[in-house]
């Protein structure tokens, strides 16, 4: 069968080529095959646990954790270590064999549950993946459910690391995994299961939110340093706050600083982490820039979860992995749930390294999770009622390397000044360092945190619905324009659909694994749509009379002059007479105004009059 389905490891490409494009995602075909096989045996084990629960048996936390971690290991760019994946397959087969003896009705189990590991694994992997299903719609729904469950597994694993479990979430995850093996399931039944996955997505995010805030306090408004100090340091990437906590404890008094990277940035918002003097700030941007940013960091990097880009040889020896993350040839720090991991090797490595090379300076603000925003509820509601805030725009999700994702930067710049962005996930790196200003002291970018903190955005929306006395969440002045990339964006989408949110826009393109008929169901029932151009989407969201911010405070002077030559006269009238100087053209408008001691808002107001 020709492979026309998309691969969850290289979602930027149109039409999967079976992971042969190793330059896109770095996943070799043999590693991808073992991941497919790990998913297969995990589904088989799940079919066994479903049967045992039906018999009244209790499934242990250890088995629940095994299944959860297996799925997490196969999430986008988490684990590239073939031998580690093979070990997981072997362990899963051993557990399945032991539990199989307890099943009363073995004949009703799918083949995945009874397979004993015989045969050529790479050849078997070719027959058990998504393409083993001929019906395109069934295949599409099975993949949609599986990707959603992978996202749910990530949230569950992080909560498990903080010793928080939800048996109902675990039981559903396993039931749904087993259902994707059931050839008797109809399209309608799988659609219902897809929405049920969204329901448990909300439960999973709620579980993790409770675990995080219970351990570290409610996130609070925080300014995060993006510069560096002159000390050796460790860079922590990924999502696992428990790993970060253990590392910070073990680096106290060592002279080694700790910085966050990408999705770990929101750790700075939690009160518990502010007691560490060596917890310095955030270094770099979204995951896809790590090949250059890891070079300049100079010290070792700890990858706690997914979002690994295959490392260059020049810094590969500085990459350490732990938990679900793994990369062949990189050091892995072991430790099971509830165990205290030993980070001494990475700490000693850091001491031998030069301090980070500074790549930017300043601060970024965040910490707008639900508790913090609800504490400001009166201020927010007053701003909405007065008309100071006309609309909120949810721009959560994932960043990526494709140039088409620059749409989100341009979209943020073009938003009317009376709009506020609600964000979570690494998509924020497209605009969280722009100078978009505030509305009556409320920043125009409210960062709730990691991708799992999209739960906060849902809580905020539900609270606003209650405050304004609305019957339908879709009557709120909220627009959903979400960037998707990997599985956790899928579970966020399904969770929003379960909560009744409609008219969500996804980009840069709609997921390639949606068949035409499945996409039609989402469009007709939920108003799911793609994005177009910034100009056309502005008109769609705000009407034909929208005043688009064609310039922003962070836009370079040279770019303003190239796009709008008529701006020169205004700038010169404001005292800026060196417009032809190359260094001046490279300056942001806000910096140029600061040098001349004038208000950037006043200059922008004058510019918009001549540009419009």
Coordinates of C-alpha atoms in Angstrom, one line a residue:
X1 CA 0.0 0.0 0.0
X2 CA 1.4 3.4 -0.9
X3 CA 2.1 5.5 2.2
X4 CA -0.1 8.5 1.8
X5 CA -0.7 9.1 5.5
X6 CA 1.2 11.7 7.4
X7 CA 3.8 10.8 9.9
X8 CA 3.5 12.3 13.4
X9 CA 7.2 12.8 13.5
X10 CA 7.4 15.2 10.5
X11 CA 4.2 17.1 10.5
X12 CA 5.5 20.1 8.5
X13 CA 5.6 18.0 5.3
X14 CA 2.7 17.4 3.0
X15 CA 2.4 13.6 2.5
X16 CA 4.5 11.3 4.7
X17 CA 7.3 9.4 3.0
X18 CA 7.7 6.8 5.7
X19 CA 10.3 8.7 7.8
X20 CA 12.8 8.7 4.9
X21 CA 13.2 12.4 5.3
X22 CA 15.5 12.2 8.3
X23 CA 16.5 15.8 7.7
X24 CA 13.0 16.9 8.6
X25 CA 12.6 15.1 12.0
X26 CA 15.7 13.1 12.5
X27 CA 13.8 9.9 13.0
X28 CA 15.3 6.9 11.2
X29 CA 13.0 4.3 9.7
X30 CA 14.1 1.5 12.1
X31 CA 13.5 3.7 15.1
X32 CA 10.1 4.8 13.8
X33 CA 9.3 1.1 13.3
X34 CA 10.1 0.2 16.9
X35 CA 7.9 3.1 18.0
X36 CA 5.0 1.7 16.0
X37 CA 5.6 -1.6 17.6
X38 CA 5.7 -0.1 21.1
X39 CA 2.3 1.5 20.4
X40 CA 1.0 -1.8 19.2
X41 CA 2.0 -3.9 22.2
X42 CA 0.8 -1.1 24.5
X43 CA -2.6 -1.3 22.9
X44 CA -2.4 -5.0 23.4
X45 CA -1.6 -4.6 27.1
X46 CA -4.4 -2.1 27.3
X47 CA -6.9 -4.6 25.9
X48 CA -5.8 -7.1 28.6
X49 CA -6.3 -4.5 31.4
X50 CA -9.7 -3.6 30.1
X51 CA -10.7 -7.3 30.3
X52 CA -9.3 -7.6 33.8
X53 CA -11.2 -4.5 35.0
X54 CA -14.4 -6.1 33.6
X55 CA -13.6 -9.1 35.7
X56 CA -13.3 -6.9 38.8
X57 CA -9.5 -7.0 39.0
X58 CA -7.6 -3.9 40.2
X59 CA -4.8 -2.7 37.9
X60 CA -1.8 -1.5 39.7
X61 CA -0.4 2.0 39.5
X62 CA 2.9 0.5 38.1
X63 CA 1.1 -1.0 35.1
X64 CA -0.9 2.3 34.6
X65 CA 2.4 4.2 34.7
X66 CA 4.0 1.7 32.2
X67 CA 1.3 2.3 29.7
X68 CA 1.4 6.0 30.1
X69 CA 5.1 6.2 29.8
X70 CA 5.1 3.9 26.7
X71 CA 2.8 6.3 24.9
X72 CA 4.7 9.4 26.0
X73 CA 8.0 7.9 24.6
X74 CA 6.4 7.7 21.2
X75 CA 5.2 11.4 21.2
X76 CA 6.7 13.8 18.7
X77 CA 10.5 14.1 19.1
X78 CA 10.7 12.6 22.5
X79 CA 12.8 9.5 22.1
X80 CA 15.2 8.5 19.3
X81 CA 17.0 5.7 21.2
X82 CA 16.1 2.4 19.4
X83 CA 17.6 0.2 22.1
X84 CA 15.7 1.9 24.9
X85 CA 12.4 1.5 22.9
X86 CA 13.2 -2.2 22.3
X87 CA 13.7 -2.6 26.1
X88 CA 10.2 -1.0 26.6
X89 CA 8.7 -3.4 24.1
X90 CA 10.3 -6.4 25.9
X91 CA 9.1 -5.2 29.3
X92 CA 5.6 -4.7 28.0
X93 CA 5.4 -8.1 26.4
X94 CA 6.5 -9.7 29.8
X95 CA 3.8 -7.8 31.7
X96 CA 1.2 -8.8 29.1
X97 CA 2.2 -12.4 29.3
X98 CA 1.9 -12.4 33.1
X99 CA -1.5 -10.6 33.1
X100 CA -2.8 -12.8 30.2
X101 CA -3.0 -15.8 32.5
X102 CA -5.6 -14.0 34.6
X103 CA -8.0 -13.2 31.6
X104 CA -11.0 -15.6 31.6
X105 CA -12.1 -14.9 27.9
X106 CA -8.8 -14.9 26.0
X107 CA -10.6 -15.7 22.7
X108 CA -12.1 -12.2 22.6
X109 CA -8.7 -10.4 22.8
X110 CA -7.2 -8.8 19.8
X111 CA -4.0 -10.2 18.3
X112 CA -1.9 -7.4 19.8
X113 CA -2.8 -8.8 23.3
X114 CA -1.6 -12.3 22.6
X115 CA 1.4 -11.7 20.4
X116 CA 4.4 -13.2 22.2
X117 CA 7.2 -11.3 20.4
X118 CA 8.0 -14.0 17.8
X119 CA 9.1 -12.9 14.3
X120 CA 11.1 -10.2 12.7
X121 CA 10.0 -7.1 14.6
X122 CA 10.8 -4.5 11.9
X123 CA 8.7 -6.5 9.4
X124 CA 5.9 -7.0 11.9
X125 CA 5.9 -3.2 12.6
X126 CA 5.1 -2.6 8.9
X127 CA 1.8 -4.5 9.3
X128 CA 0.6 -3.1 12.6
X129 CA 0.7 0.7 12.0
X130 CA -2.0 3.0 10.9
X131 CA -1.8 1.9 7.3
X132 CA -2.9 -1.6 8.2
X133 CA -6.4 -0.2 8.1
X134 CA -7.9 0.2 4.6
X135 CA -10.9 2.4 5.5
X136 CA -9.6 5.9 5.3
X137 CA -12.2 7.4 7.8
X138 CA -11.6 4.6 10.3
X139 CA -7.9 5.1 10.0
X140 CA -8.2 8.8 10.4
X141 CA -10.3 8.6 13.5
X142 CA -8.1 5.9 15.1
X143 CA -5.1 8.2 14.5
X144 CA -6.9 11.2 15.9
X145 CA -7.8 9.3 19.0
X146 CA -4.3 7.8 19.4
X147 CA -2.6 11.2 19.0
X148 CA -5.0 12.7 21.6
X149 CA -4.2 9.8 24.0
X150 CA -0.5 10.5 23.6
X151 CA -1.1 14.0 24.7
X152 CA -3.2 12.8 27.6
X153 CA -0.4 10.4 28.5
X154 CA 2.1 13.3 28.7
X155 CA -0.1 15.2 31.2
X156 CA -0.8 12.0 33.2
X157 CA 2.9 11.2 33.4
X158 CA 3.8 14.7 34.8
X159 CA 1.1 14.4 37.4
X160 CA 2.3 10.8 38.3
X161 CA 5.8 12.3 38.8
X162 CA 4.3 14.4 41.6
X163 CA 2.6 11.3 43.0
X164 CA -0.8 12.2 41.7
X165 CA -3.0 9.6 39.8
X166 CA -6.5 9.4 38.4
X167 CA -7.7 5.8 38.0
X168 CA -10.6 7.0 35.8
X169 CA -8.2 8.7 33.4
X170 CA -5.9 5.7 33.3
X171 CA -8.9 3.3 32.7
X172 CA -10.3 5.5 29.9
X173 CA -6.9 5.8 28.2
X174 CA -6.5 2.1 28.2
X175 CA -10.1 1.5 27.0
X176 CA -9.7 3.9 24.2
X177 CA -6.3 2.4 23.1
X178 CA -7.9 -1.0 23.0
X179 CA -10.9 0.4 21.0
X180 CA -8.5 1.4 18.2
X181 CA -7.8 -2.3 17.6
X182 CA -11.5 -3.2 17.4
X183 CA -12.6 -3.6 13.8
X184 CA -16.2 -3.7 14.8
X185 CA -16.2 0.0 15.8
X186 CA -18.1 2.1 13.3
X187 CA -17.3 5.7 12.3
X188 CA -20.0 7.0 14.5
X189 CA -18.7 5.1 17.5
X190 CA -15.2 6.4 16.9
X191 CA -16.4 9.9 16.6
X192 CA -18.1 9.6 20.0
X193 CA -14.9 8.1 21.4
X194 CA -13.0 11.1 19.9
X195 CA -15.1 13.5 21.9
X196 CA -14.9 11.4 25.0
X197 CA -11.1 11.6 24.6
X198 CA -11.6 15.4 24.8
X199 CA -13.6 15.0 28.1
X200 CA -10.7 13.0 29.6
X201 CA -8.3 15.5 28.2
X202 CA -9.9 18.1 30.4
X203 CA -9.7 15.7 33.4
X204 CA -6.0 15.0 32.6
X205 CA -5.1 18.7 32.4
X206 CA -7.1 19.4 35.6
X207 CA -5.1 16.6 37.3
X208 CA -1.8 18.0 36.3
X209 CA -2.8 21.6 37.2
X210 CA -3.8 20.4 40.7
X211 CA -0.5 18.4 41.0
X212 CA 1.6 21.4 39.9
X213 CA -0.1 24.0 42.0
X214 CA -0.3 21.7 45.0
X215 CA 3.5 21.2 44.8
X216 CA 4.7 24.6 43.7
X217 CA 1.9 27.1 44.4
X218 CA -0.3 29.0 41.9
X219 CA 1.6 30.8 39.1
X220 CA 1.9 34.5 39.6
X221 CA 2.8 37.5 37.4
X222 CA 6.6 37.2 36.9
X223 CA 9.2 39.1 34.9
X224 CA 11.7 36.5 33.6
X225 CA 15.3 37.5 32.8
X226 CA 16.5 36.5 29.3
X227 CA 20.1 37.6 29.8
X228 CA 22.9 35.6 31.4
X229 CA 25.3 35.6 34.3
X230 CA 29.0 34.8 34.3
X231 CA 28.7 31.4 35.9
X232 CA 28.8 27.8 34.5
X233 CA 25.2 26.7 33.9
X234 CA 22.8 23.9 33.0
X235 CA 19.9 24.5 30.5
X236 CA 16.7 22.6 31.2
X237 CA 14.2 22.0 28.4
X238 CA 11.0 20.1 28.2
X239 CA 8.0 20.1 30.6
X240 CA 8.8 18.0 33.8
X241 CA 8.7 20.3 36.8
X242 CA 9.7 17.5 39.2
X243 CA 12.9 17.0 37.3
X244 CA 13.7 20.7 37.5
X245 CA 13.0 20.7 41.2
X246 CA 15.4 17.9 41.9
X247 CA 18.1 19.5 39.8
X248 CA 17.7 22.9 41.6
X249 CA 18.0 21.1 44.9
X250 CA 21.2 19.4 43.9
X251 CA 22.8 22.5 42.3
X252 CA 22.3 24.7 45.5
X253 CA 25.7 26.1 46.6
X254 CA 27.6 24.5 43.7
X255 CA 28.2 27.7 41.7
X256 CA 26.2 26.3 38.8
X257 CA 23.3 28.3 37.5
X258 CA 20.2 26.8 36.0
X259 CA 18.3 28.3 33.0
X260 CA 15.0 27.2 31.4
X261 CA 14.5 26.7 27.7
X262 CA 11.4 26.7 25.5
X263 CA 8.4 25.0 27.3
X264 CA 10.2 25.0 30.7
X265 CA 10.0 28.9 30.8
X266 CA 6.7 28.9 32.8
X267 CA 8.5 27.2 35.8
X268 CA 9.6 30.7 36.7
X269 CA 6.0 31.7 37.4
X270 CA 5.7 29.2 40.3
X271 CA 6.4 30.7 43.8
X272 CA 8.3 27.5 45.0
X273 CA 11.0 27.9 42.4
X274 CA 11.8 31.5 43.3
X275 CA 13.7 30.5 46.4
X276 CA 16.6 29.2 44.4
X277 CA 19.2 31.9 43.9
X278 CA 20.8 30.1 41.0
X279 CA 17.6 29.8 39.0
X280 CA 18.6 32.6 36.7
X281 CA 16.2 33.0 33.8
X282 CA 15.2 31.7 30.3
X283 CA 17.7 31.1 27.5
X284 CA 16.6 31.0 23.9
X285 CA 13.3 30.4 22.2
X286 CA 11.1 27.6 20.9
X287 CA 12.4 24.0 20.4
X288 CA 13.3 24.2 16.7
X289 CA 16.0 26.8 17.3
X290 CA 18.0 24.7 19.7
X291 CA 20.7 23.6 17.2
X292 CA 22.1 27.2 17.3
X293 CA 21.1 28.1 20.8
X294 CA 22.5 25.0 22.4
X295 CA 25.8 25.7 20.7
X296 CA 26.1 29.2 22.3
X297 CA 24.9 28.0 25.7
X298 CA 28.2 26.3 26.2
X299 CA 27.1 24.2 29.2
X300 CA 25.2 20.9 29.4
X301 CA 21.5 20.6 28.5
X302 CA 18.9 18.4 30.3
X303 CA 16.0 17.2 28.1
X304 CA 13.2 16.2 30.4
X305 CA 10.6 15.4 27.8
X306 CA 9.9 15.8 24.1
X307 CA 11.0 18.4 21.6
X308 CA 14.5 17.0 20.9
X309 CA 16.1 18.1 17.7
X310 CA 18.8 15.7 16.6
X311 CA 21.9 17.3 18.1
X312 CA 25.0 18.4 16.2
X313 CA 28.2 16.5 17.0
X314 CA 29.7 19.7 18.3
X315 CA 27.4 19.7 21.4
X316 CA 26.0 16.1 21.4
X317 CA 28.2 15.2 24.4
X318 CA 26.5 18.0 26.4
X319 CA 23.0 16.5 25.9
X320 CA 21.5 14.6 28.8
X321 CA 18.1 13.0 28.7
X322 CA 15.8 11.7 31.4
X323 CA 12.2 10.3 31.7
X324 CA 10.5 9.7 28.4
X325 CA 13.3 11.5 26.5
X326 CA 16.2 9.6 24.9
X327 CA 18.7 9.9 22.1
X328 CA 21.3 7.3 21.2
X329 CA 24.8 8.3 22.2
X330 CA 23.6 10.8 24.8
X331 CA 23.8 10.2 28.5
X332 CA 20.4 9.2 30.1
X333 CA 19.7 9.9 33.8
X334 CA 17.6 7.1 35.2
X335 CA 14.9 7.3 37.8
X336 CA 11.4 6.0 38.3
X337 CA 8.4 7.8 39.6
X338 CA 8.9 8.5 43.3
X339 CA 12.7 8.1 43.1
X340 CA 15.2 10.9 43.6
X341 CA 17.3 11.2 40.5
X342 CA 21.0 11.7 40.7
X343 CA 22.1 14.7 38.6
X344 CA 25.7 14.8 39.9
X345 CA 27.1 13.9 36.5
X346 CA 25.5 16.8 34.7
X347 CA 26.4 19.2 37.5
X348 CA 30.1 18.2 37.4
X349 CA 30.0 18.5 33.6
X350 CA 28.7 22.0 33.9
X351 CA 31.5 23.0 36.2
X352 CA 34.0 22.2 33.4
X353 CA 32.1 24.5 30.8
X354 CA 32.3 28.1 30.0
X355 CA 29.4 30.4 31.0
X356 CA 26.6 30.9 28.5
X357 CA 27.1 33.3 25.6
X358 CA 24.5 36.0 25.8
X359 CA 22.2 36.0 22.8
X360 CA 19.6 38.6 24.1
X361 CA 18.8 40.7 27.1
X362 CA 15.8 42.1 28.9
X363 CA 12.8 40.5 30.5
X364 CA 9.6 38.8 29.4
X365 CA 6.4 38.7 31.5
X366 CA 4.2 35.7 32.2
X367 CA 2.3 33.9 35.0
X368 CA -1.2 34.5 33.8
X369 CA -2.7 31.1 34.7
X370 CA -6.3 30.9 35.8
X371 CA -5.8 31.7 39.5
X372 CA -3.8 34.9 38.7
X373 CA -6.2 36.0 35.9
X374 CA -9.2 35.3 38.1
X375 CA -7.6 37.4 40.9
X376 CA -7.7 40.2 38.3
X377 CA -11.2 39.4 37.2
X378 CA -12.8 42.6 38.3
X379 CA -10.1 44.6 36.4
X380 CA -10.6 42.4 33.3
X381 CA -14.4 42.6 33.4
X382 CA -14.3 46.3 33.8
X383 CA -12.0 46.7 30.8
X384 CA -14.4 44.6 28.7
X385 CA -17.5 46.4 29.9
X386 CA -15.9 49.8 29.2
X387 CA -14.8 48.7 25.7
X388 CA -11.1 49.0 26.5
X389 CA -10.8 45.3 25.7
X390 CA -12.9 44.4 22.7
X391 CA -11.8 40.8 22.2
X392 CA -9.5 38.1 23.5
X393 CA -7.6 35.9 21.0
X394 CA -6.5 32.5 22.1
X395 CA -3.2 31.8 20.3
X396 CA -2.1 28.7 22.1
X397 CA -0.3 25.7 20.7
X398 CA 3.1 24.9 19.1
X399 CA 5.8 26.7 17.3
X400 CA 7.7 25.2 14.4
X401 CA 10.4 25.8 11.8
X402 CA 8.2 26.3 8.7
X403 CA 8.2 29.9 7.4
X404 CA 4.4 29.7 7.2
X405 CA 4.4 30.0 11.0
X406 CA 5.6 33.6 10.7
X407 CA 1.9 34.2 10.1
X408 CA 1.4 34.2 13.9
X409 CA 4.0 36.9 14.5
X410 CA 2.4 39.0 11.8
X411 CA -1.1 38.2 13.1
X412 CA -0.1 39.4 16.6
X413 CA 1.5 42.6 15.3
X414 CA -1.7 43.3 13.2
X415 CA -4.2 42.8 16.0
X416 CA -6.1 45.9 17.0
X417 CA -4.8 47.6 20.2
X418 CA -8.0 46.7 22.0
X419 CA -7.4 43.0 21.8
X420 CA -5.6 40.7 24.4
X421 CA -3.8 37.5 23.4
X422 CA -4.3 34.4 25.7
X423 CA -1.5 31.9 25.1
X424 CA 0.0 28.7 26.4
X425 CA 2.6 26.4 24.8
X426 CA 5.7 27.3 22.8
X427 CA 3.6 29.1 20.1
X428 CA 4.1 32.2 22.3
X429 CA 7.7 32.5 21.1
X430 CA 6.3 33.9 17.9
X431 CA 5.1 37.1 19.7
X432 CA 6.0 37.1 23.5
X433 CA 9.0 39.3 23.0
X434 CA 7.1 41.9 20.9
X435 CA 6.4 45.2 22.4
X436 CA 2.6 45.0 22.2
X437 CA 2.0 47.2 25.2
X438 CA -0.9 46.9 27.7
X439 CA -4.5 47.9 28.2
X440 CA -5.0 49.8 31.4
X441 CA -2.1 47.9 33.0
X442 CA -3.2 44.5 31.6
X443 CA -0.5 43.1 29.3
X444 CA -1.7 42.4 25.8
X445 CA 0.0 39.0 25.9
X446 CA -1.2 36.8 28.8
X447 CA 1.0 33.7 29.0
X448 CA -0.7 30.9 31.0
X449 CA 2.3 28.6 30.7
X450 CA 3.0 25.3 29.1
X451 CA 0.8 23.5 26.6
X452 CA -0.9 21.6 29.4
X453 CA -1.8 25.0 30.9
X454 CA -4.3 25.5 28.1
X455 CA -6.6 24.2 30.9
X456 CA -6.2 27.7 32.4
X457 CA -7.4 29.3 29.2
X458 CA -10.5 27.0 29.4
X459 CA -11.1 27.9 33.1
X460 CA -10.8 31.6 32.3
X461 CA -13.3 31.4 29.5
X462 CA -15.8 29.5 31.6
X463 CA -15.4 32.0 34.4
X464 CA -16.0 34.9 32.0
X465 CA -19.1 33.1 30.7
X466 CA -20.4 32.9 34.3
X467 CA -19.5 36.6 35.1
X468 CA -21.3 37.9 32.0
X469 CA -24.3 35.6 32.6
X470 CA -24.0 33.9 29.2
X471 CA -25.6 30.5 28.3
X472 CA -23.1 29.7 25.5
X473 CA -19.3 29.9 25.8
X474 CA -19.3 30.9 22.1
X475 CA -21.0 34.2 22.9
X476 CA -17.9 35.4 24.7
X477 CA -15.7 37.9 22.8
X478 CA -13.0 35.2 22.3
X479 CA -11.4 34.1 19.0
X480 CA -9.5 30.8 18.8
X481 CA -6.5 30.9 16.4
X482 CA -4.4 27.9 17.4
X483 CA -1.0 26.7 16.0
X484 CA -0.8 22.9 16.1
X485 CA 2.2 20.7 15.6
X486 CA 2.3 17.6 17.9
X487 CA 0.0 15.4 19.9
X488 CA -0.5 17.7 22.9
X489 CA -2.0 20.2 20.5
X490 CA -4.4 17.5 19.4
X491 CA -5.6 16.8 23.0
X492 CA -6.0 20.5 23.6
X493 CA -8.2 20.7 20.5
X494 CA -10.3 17.8 21.5
X495 CA -10.7 19.2 25.0
X496 CA -11.9 22.5 23.7
X497 CA -14.4 20.7 21.5
X498 CA -15.7 18.7 24.5
X499 CA -16.2 22.0 26.3
X500 CA -18.4 23.2 23.5
X501 CA -16.0 25.7 21.9
X502 CA -16.7 26.2 18.2
X503 CA -15.2 28.0 15.2
X504 CA -11.6 27.1 16.2
X505 CA -9.0 28.0 13.5
X506 CA -6.0 25.8 13.1
X507 CA -2.8 26.5 11.3
X508 CA -0.6 26.7 9.4
X509 CA -2.6 23.9 7.8
X510 CA -5.3 21.5 9.0
X511 CA -3.9 18.2 10.3
X512 CA -3.0 15.9 7.4
X513 CA -4.2 12.8 9.1
X514 CA -7.8 14.0 8.9
X515 CA -9.6 12.3 6.1
X516 CA -11.9 14.3 3.9
X517 CA -15.0 12.9 5.6
X518 CA -13.7 13.3 9.2
X519 CA -12.6 16.9 8.4
X520 CA -16.1 17.5 7.0
X521 CA -17.6 16.4 10.3
X522 CA -15.4 18.8 12.3
X523 CA -16.2 21.6 10.0
X524 CA -20.0 21.1 9.9
X525 CA -20.4 20.3 13.6
X526 CA -17.8 22.5 15.2
X527 CA -16.8 25.1 12.7
X528 CA -13.2 24.0 12.5
X529 CA -11.3 26.0 9.9
X530 CA -7.9 26.8 8.7
X531 CA -6.1 30.1 8.4
X532 CA -5.7 32.2 5.3
X533 CA -3.8 35.5 5.2
X534 CA -3.4 37.9 8.1
X535 CA -5.4 40.6 6.2
X536 CA -8.3 38.2 5.3
X537 CA -8.4 36.7 8.8
X538 CA -8.4 40.1 10.4
X539 CA -11.5 40.9 8.4
X540 CA -13.1 37.6 9.2
X541 CA -12.5 38.0 12.9
X542 CA -13.0 41.7 13.3
X543 CA -15.1 42.8 10.3
X544 CA -14.3 44.9 7.3
X545 CA -13.9 48.1 9.2
X546 CA -11.1 46.7 11.4
X547 CA -8.1 49.0 11.8
X548 CA -5.1 46.7 11.4
X549 CA -1.9 47.6 13.2
X550 CA 0.3 47.8 10.1
X551 CA 3.3 48.7 12.3
X552 CA 4.4 47.7 15.8
X553 CA 6.8 49.1 18.3
X554 CA 9.3 46.3 17.7
X555 CA 9.3 46.7 13.9
X556 CA 12.8 47.8 12.6
X557 CA 12.9 51.4 11.3
X558 CA 14.2 50.2 7.9
X559 CA 11.2 47.8 7.5
X560 CA 8.8 50.7 8.2
X561 CA 10.5 52.9 5.7
X562 CA 10.6 50.2 3.0
X563 CA 6.9 49.4 3.4
X564 CA 5.7 52.9 4.0
X565 CA 8.0 55.6 2.5
X566 CA 5.5 58.2 3.6
X567 CA 6.5 57.5 7.1
X568 CA 9.8 59.3 6.7
X569 CA 8.2 62.7 6.9
X570 CA 6.4 61.9 10.1
X571 CA 9.6 60.4 11.7
X572 CA 11.6 63.4 10.8
X573 CA 9.0 65.8 12.2
X574 CA 9.4 63.9 15.5
X575 CA 13.1 64.7 15.5
X576 CA 14.5 61.5 13.9
X577 CA 16.9 62.9 11.2
X578 CA 19.3 60.0 10.7
X579 CA 16.9 57.7 8.8
X580 CA 19.5 56.8 6.2
X581 CA 22.0 55.5 8.7
X582 CA 22.2 51.6 8.5
X583 CA 22.4 51.3 12.3
X584 CA 19.4 53.5 12.7
X585 CA 17.4 51.4 10.2
X586 CA 18.2 48.3 12.2
X587 CA 16.8 49.8 15.4
X588 CA 13.3 48.9 16.5
X589 CA 10.9 51.9 16.5
X590 CA 10.6 51.7 20.3
X591 CA 14.4 51.9 20.7
X592 CA 14.7 54.8 18.3
X593 CA 11.9 56.7 20.2
X594 CA 13.7 55.9 23.5
X595 CA 17.0 57.3 22.2
X596 CA 15.2 60.5 21.2
X597 CA 13.2 60.7 24.4
X598 CA 9.8 60.6 22.7
X599 CA 6.7 58.5 23.2
X600 CA 6.5 55.5 20.9
X601 CA 2.7 55.4 21.2
X602 CA 2.4 59.0 20.0
X603 CA 4.7 58.4 17.1
X604 CA 2.8 55.2 16.1
X605 CA -0.5 57.2 16.3
X606 CA 1.0 59.8 13.8
X607 CA 2.4 57.0 11.6
X608 CA -0.9 55.2 11.4
X609 CA -2.7 58.3 10.2
X610 CA -0.4 58.6 7.1
X611 CA -0.1 54.9 6.5
X612 CA -3.9 54.3 6.6

